């Protein structure tokens, strides 16, 4: 049995999205139980499709809004659905928590409530992006850390390797995001991170491929791409922007005049297959790694289908015992991962 | 009359691409003259379509290879077609130089031969990306500078504004690439850059919109997006990778079985229009800004159509007196742009 604490109030749409997603998810996962966290008056009437026998409502009076500053979410809303969901993991009542709320608040609360693992200075956010090799590339960090040391990048590589291994890909390859493949490229932090990653690979702690460039994320050159949160966030959002633009252009061209509309009709099955392949909703659900408990983040704008994917990812991670895998890998790589003395391990919130 | 020095040997394909592009370009630009720089034995037989009366062959015995280290290109190949082309600008024989060669070598040689403008510590590379607003977003820097100070980012904003204004868009808006729109987001360099940009805007030196995120590049939120070279390079290459992947998926789906192939036939005019809209070759031609002379860089893998676009961009920039525009804007913003004392203005080569 896997127990998921769901922040039902989070995201742009709240319960109107999270509850239908929970219903669909439970129907497909007979071994799952859900803790539905949120305002009791909202959760008193569960939708008809939801298997209530496997759900427990956990009341939380407040909601972290999408634009709440981290301080407000952390200090003033102590009974928020987000915080109560994470507390279920801390207390052992749930194996994993899922929220579509404000990323900065989620990371700060998760860090505050759960604390970081020994050997990890900074938790990271990892997500998957589809690649041309037919699989997905796991990219981290995606915005939790805007200034990273070489040791942080090594920590991300170790945690990312545990995540991908938990997904069934043993000994996944790691690429270091850079502006060229040669060892001499990049700034000092990147060069030193490359050195640490090579040492870790030589010790058998991970499978380091070398430097990769932005296009390698979508080529699928490596299973994992490691970068600081600023770069990862820009790459992710630029990709989202480009994909939207291309989608809009395609729709516009297929809507331009009667011949184009006829062509769209004829090409419908092809376009539907294409759309399914590039559907970013299938990749929804980012892991917060490096904490003493499992937390997954859904895109704030997720619809029920997308939110269900985040629930699936959380379920799979809990089932594959991701937390223990991360801890084992960190313990093994610990000698290389220590932050140079003098640096405070303070998080830079989003 | 505009005179362009063309490095005919540069790029993945050399003269087999550059010469046909020169022929097409000359045919469309009656006021242009070309200095064709390269090995005399290769340039002795010009292709039949090329108007030889408007071309002068300038011999250069050596060629900078795509994988030559910067040191080799700069110190050992003093008679390279790349260097001789840039020297034509320095000597006043050409108004602008164009090369499809190795970016790192081109920047280093251009910097060495032409020197930087007063007030500019580091030249930047600026290119255009298509946006959903129907225009193009100018992004800089794209890889010349991997560690930037706030003052460098301001310099990029000023130079980018001159470039876009030269393209006919007066008072273009500038966005600072960040991981959120709020002023408090980002690392210390970004926050300080935001402050400098706001001061420059208050003085009327530029039109600062505020922070933008990765997706804004393709939304077209601002005319210009400013970032350090590491981030810009990753964003550009990630976008190239994603566009290739989407293109490959679309081709695969339209090639899967007889119904799909029939649909492709029916949809052909629509797909051709779509392809034209997202054709990255139309955006080929990046400006090297901040030098005492105009240099444009074509993608190394450019075909003749793409290389011709780079020639057009170079022509338009020379015709619009881009160099003087950049100098004027820099002089105006000079009080804000000075690098904090103690920092050496050394370039970090690609």
PDB file of C-alpha atoms in Angstrom, chain A residues 142 229-245, chain B residues 129-132 137-139 175-181 210-222 224-227 231-232 234-236 238-239 242:
ATOM      1  CA  UNK A 142      15.105  23.687 -12.224  1.00  0.00           C
ATOM      2  CA  UNK A 229      18.761  26.298 -11.082  1.00  0.00           C
ATOM      3  CA  UNK A 230      18.986  29.553 -12.997  1.00  0.00           C
ATOM      4  CA  UNK A 231      20.132  27.875 -16.210  1.00  0.00           C
ATOM      5  CA  UNK A 232      17.736  24.949 -15.775  1.00  0.00           C
ATOM      6  CA  UNK A 233      14.779  27.247 -15.173  1.00  0.00           C
ATOM      7  CA  UNK A 234      15.572  29.353 -18.249  1.00  0.00           C
ATOM      8  CA  UNK A 235      16.072  26.249 -20.432  1.00  0.00           C
ATOM      9  CA  UNK A 236      12.775  24.728 -19.229  1.00  0.00           C
ATOM     10  CA  UNK A 237      10.763  27.903 -19.707  1.00  0.00           C
ATOM     11  CA  UNK A 238      12.359  28.747 -23.062  1.00  0.00           C
ATOM     12  CA  UNK A 239      11.416  25.247 -24.211  1.00  0.00           C
ATOM     13  CA  UNK A 240       7.848  25.683 -22.977  1.00  0.00           C
ATOM     14  CA  UNK A 241       7.665  29.009 -24.809  1.00  0.00           C
ATOM     15  CA  UNK A 242       9.009  27.580 -28.049  1.00  0.00           C
ATOM     16  CA  UNK A 243       6.695  24.563 -27.898  1.00  0.00           C
ATOM     17  CA  UNK A 244       3.677  26.866 -27.378  1.00  0.00           C
ATOM     18  CA  UNK A 245       4.748  29.048 -30.277  1.00  0.00           C
TER      19      UNK A 245
ATOM     20  CA  UNK B 129      14.754  34.304 -32.538  1.00  0.00           C
ATOM     21  CA  UNK B 130      11.251  34.195 -34.013  1.00  0.00           C
ATOM     22  CA  UNK B 131       8.424  35.019 -31.636  1.00  0.00           C
ATOM     23  CA  UNK B 132       4.701  34.376 -31.400  1.00  0.00           C
ATOM     24  CA  UNK B 137      13.319  38.782 -30.313  1.00  0.00           C
ATOM     25  CA  UNK B 138      16.962  39.866 -30.207  1.00  0.00           C
ATOM     26  CA  UNK B 139      18.871  37.912 -27.571  1.00  0.00           C
ATOM     27  CA  UNK B 175      13.914  42.474 -20.775  1.00  0.00           C
ATOM     28  CA  UNK B 176      16.366  41.056 -18.258  1.00  0.00           C
ATOM     29  CA  UNK B 177      16.301  37.257 -18.374  1.00  0.00           C
ATOM     30  CA  UNK B 178      15.538  35.923 -14.923  1.00  0.00           C
ATOM     31  CA  UNK B 179      13.737  33.062 -13.171  1.00  0.00           C
ATOM     32  CA  UNK B 180      10.729  35.170 -12.276  1.00  0.00           C
ATOM     33  CA  UNK B 181       9.256  38.542 -13.057  1.00  0.00           C
ATOM     34  CA  UNK B 210      11.760  44.563 -16.329  1.00  0.00           C
ATOM     35  CA  UNK B 211      12.524  40.919 -15.703  1.00  0.00           C
ATOM     36  CA  UNK B 212      11.412  38.354 -18.246  1.00  0.00           C
ATOM     37  CA  UNK B 213      11.482  34.548 -18.163  1.00  0.00           C
ATOM     38  CA  UNK B 214      12.636  31.975 -20.713  1.00  0.00           C
ATOM     39  CA  UNK B 215       9.216  31.683 -22.365  1.00  0.00           C
ATOM     40  CA  UNK B 216       9.103  35.441 -22.978  1.00  0.00           C
ATOM     41  CA  UNK B 217      11.806  35.039 -25.651  1.00  0.00           C
ATOM     42  CA  UNK B 218       9.269  33.206 -27.820  1.00  0.00           C
ATOM     43  CA  UNK B 219       6.246  35.166 -26.645  1.00  0.00           C
ATOM     44  CA  UNK B 220       7.882  38.350 -27.848  1.00  0.00           C
ATOM     45  CA  UNK B 221       7.233  40.172 -24.578  1.00  0.00           C
ATOM     46  CA  UNK B 222      10.183  42.495 -25.262  1.00  0.00           C
ATOM     47  CA  UNK B 224      15.456  42.487 -26.625  1.00  0.00           C
ATOM     48  CA  UNK B 225      16.351  39.897 -23.989  1.00  0.00           C
ATOM     49  CA  UNK B 226      19.619  40.350 -22.126  1.00  0.00           C
ATOM     50  CA  UNK B 227      21.453  37.525 -20.345  1.00  0.00           C
ATOM     51  CA  UNK B 231      22.482  31.163 -20.077  1.00  0.00           C
ATOM     52  CA  UNK B 232      21.954  32.574 -23.580  1.00  0.00           C
ATOM     53  CA  UNK B 234      22.012  27.093 -23.293  1.00  0.00           C
ATOM     54  CA  UNK B 235      18.643  28.707 -24.111  1.00  0.00           C
ATOM     55  CA  UNK B 236      19.541  28.988 -27.814  1.00  0.00           C
ATOM     56  CA  UNK B 238      17.981  23.939 -26.058  1.00  0.00           C
ATOM     57  CA  UNK B 239      15.560  25.700 -28.416  1.00  0.00           C
ATOM     58  CA  UNK B 242      13.559  21.097 -29.191  1.00  0.00           C
TER      59      UNK B 242
END
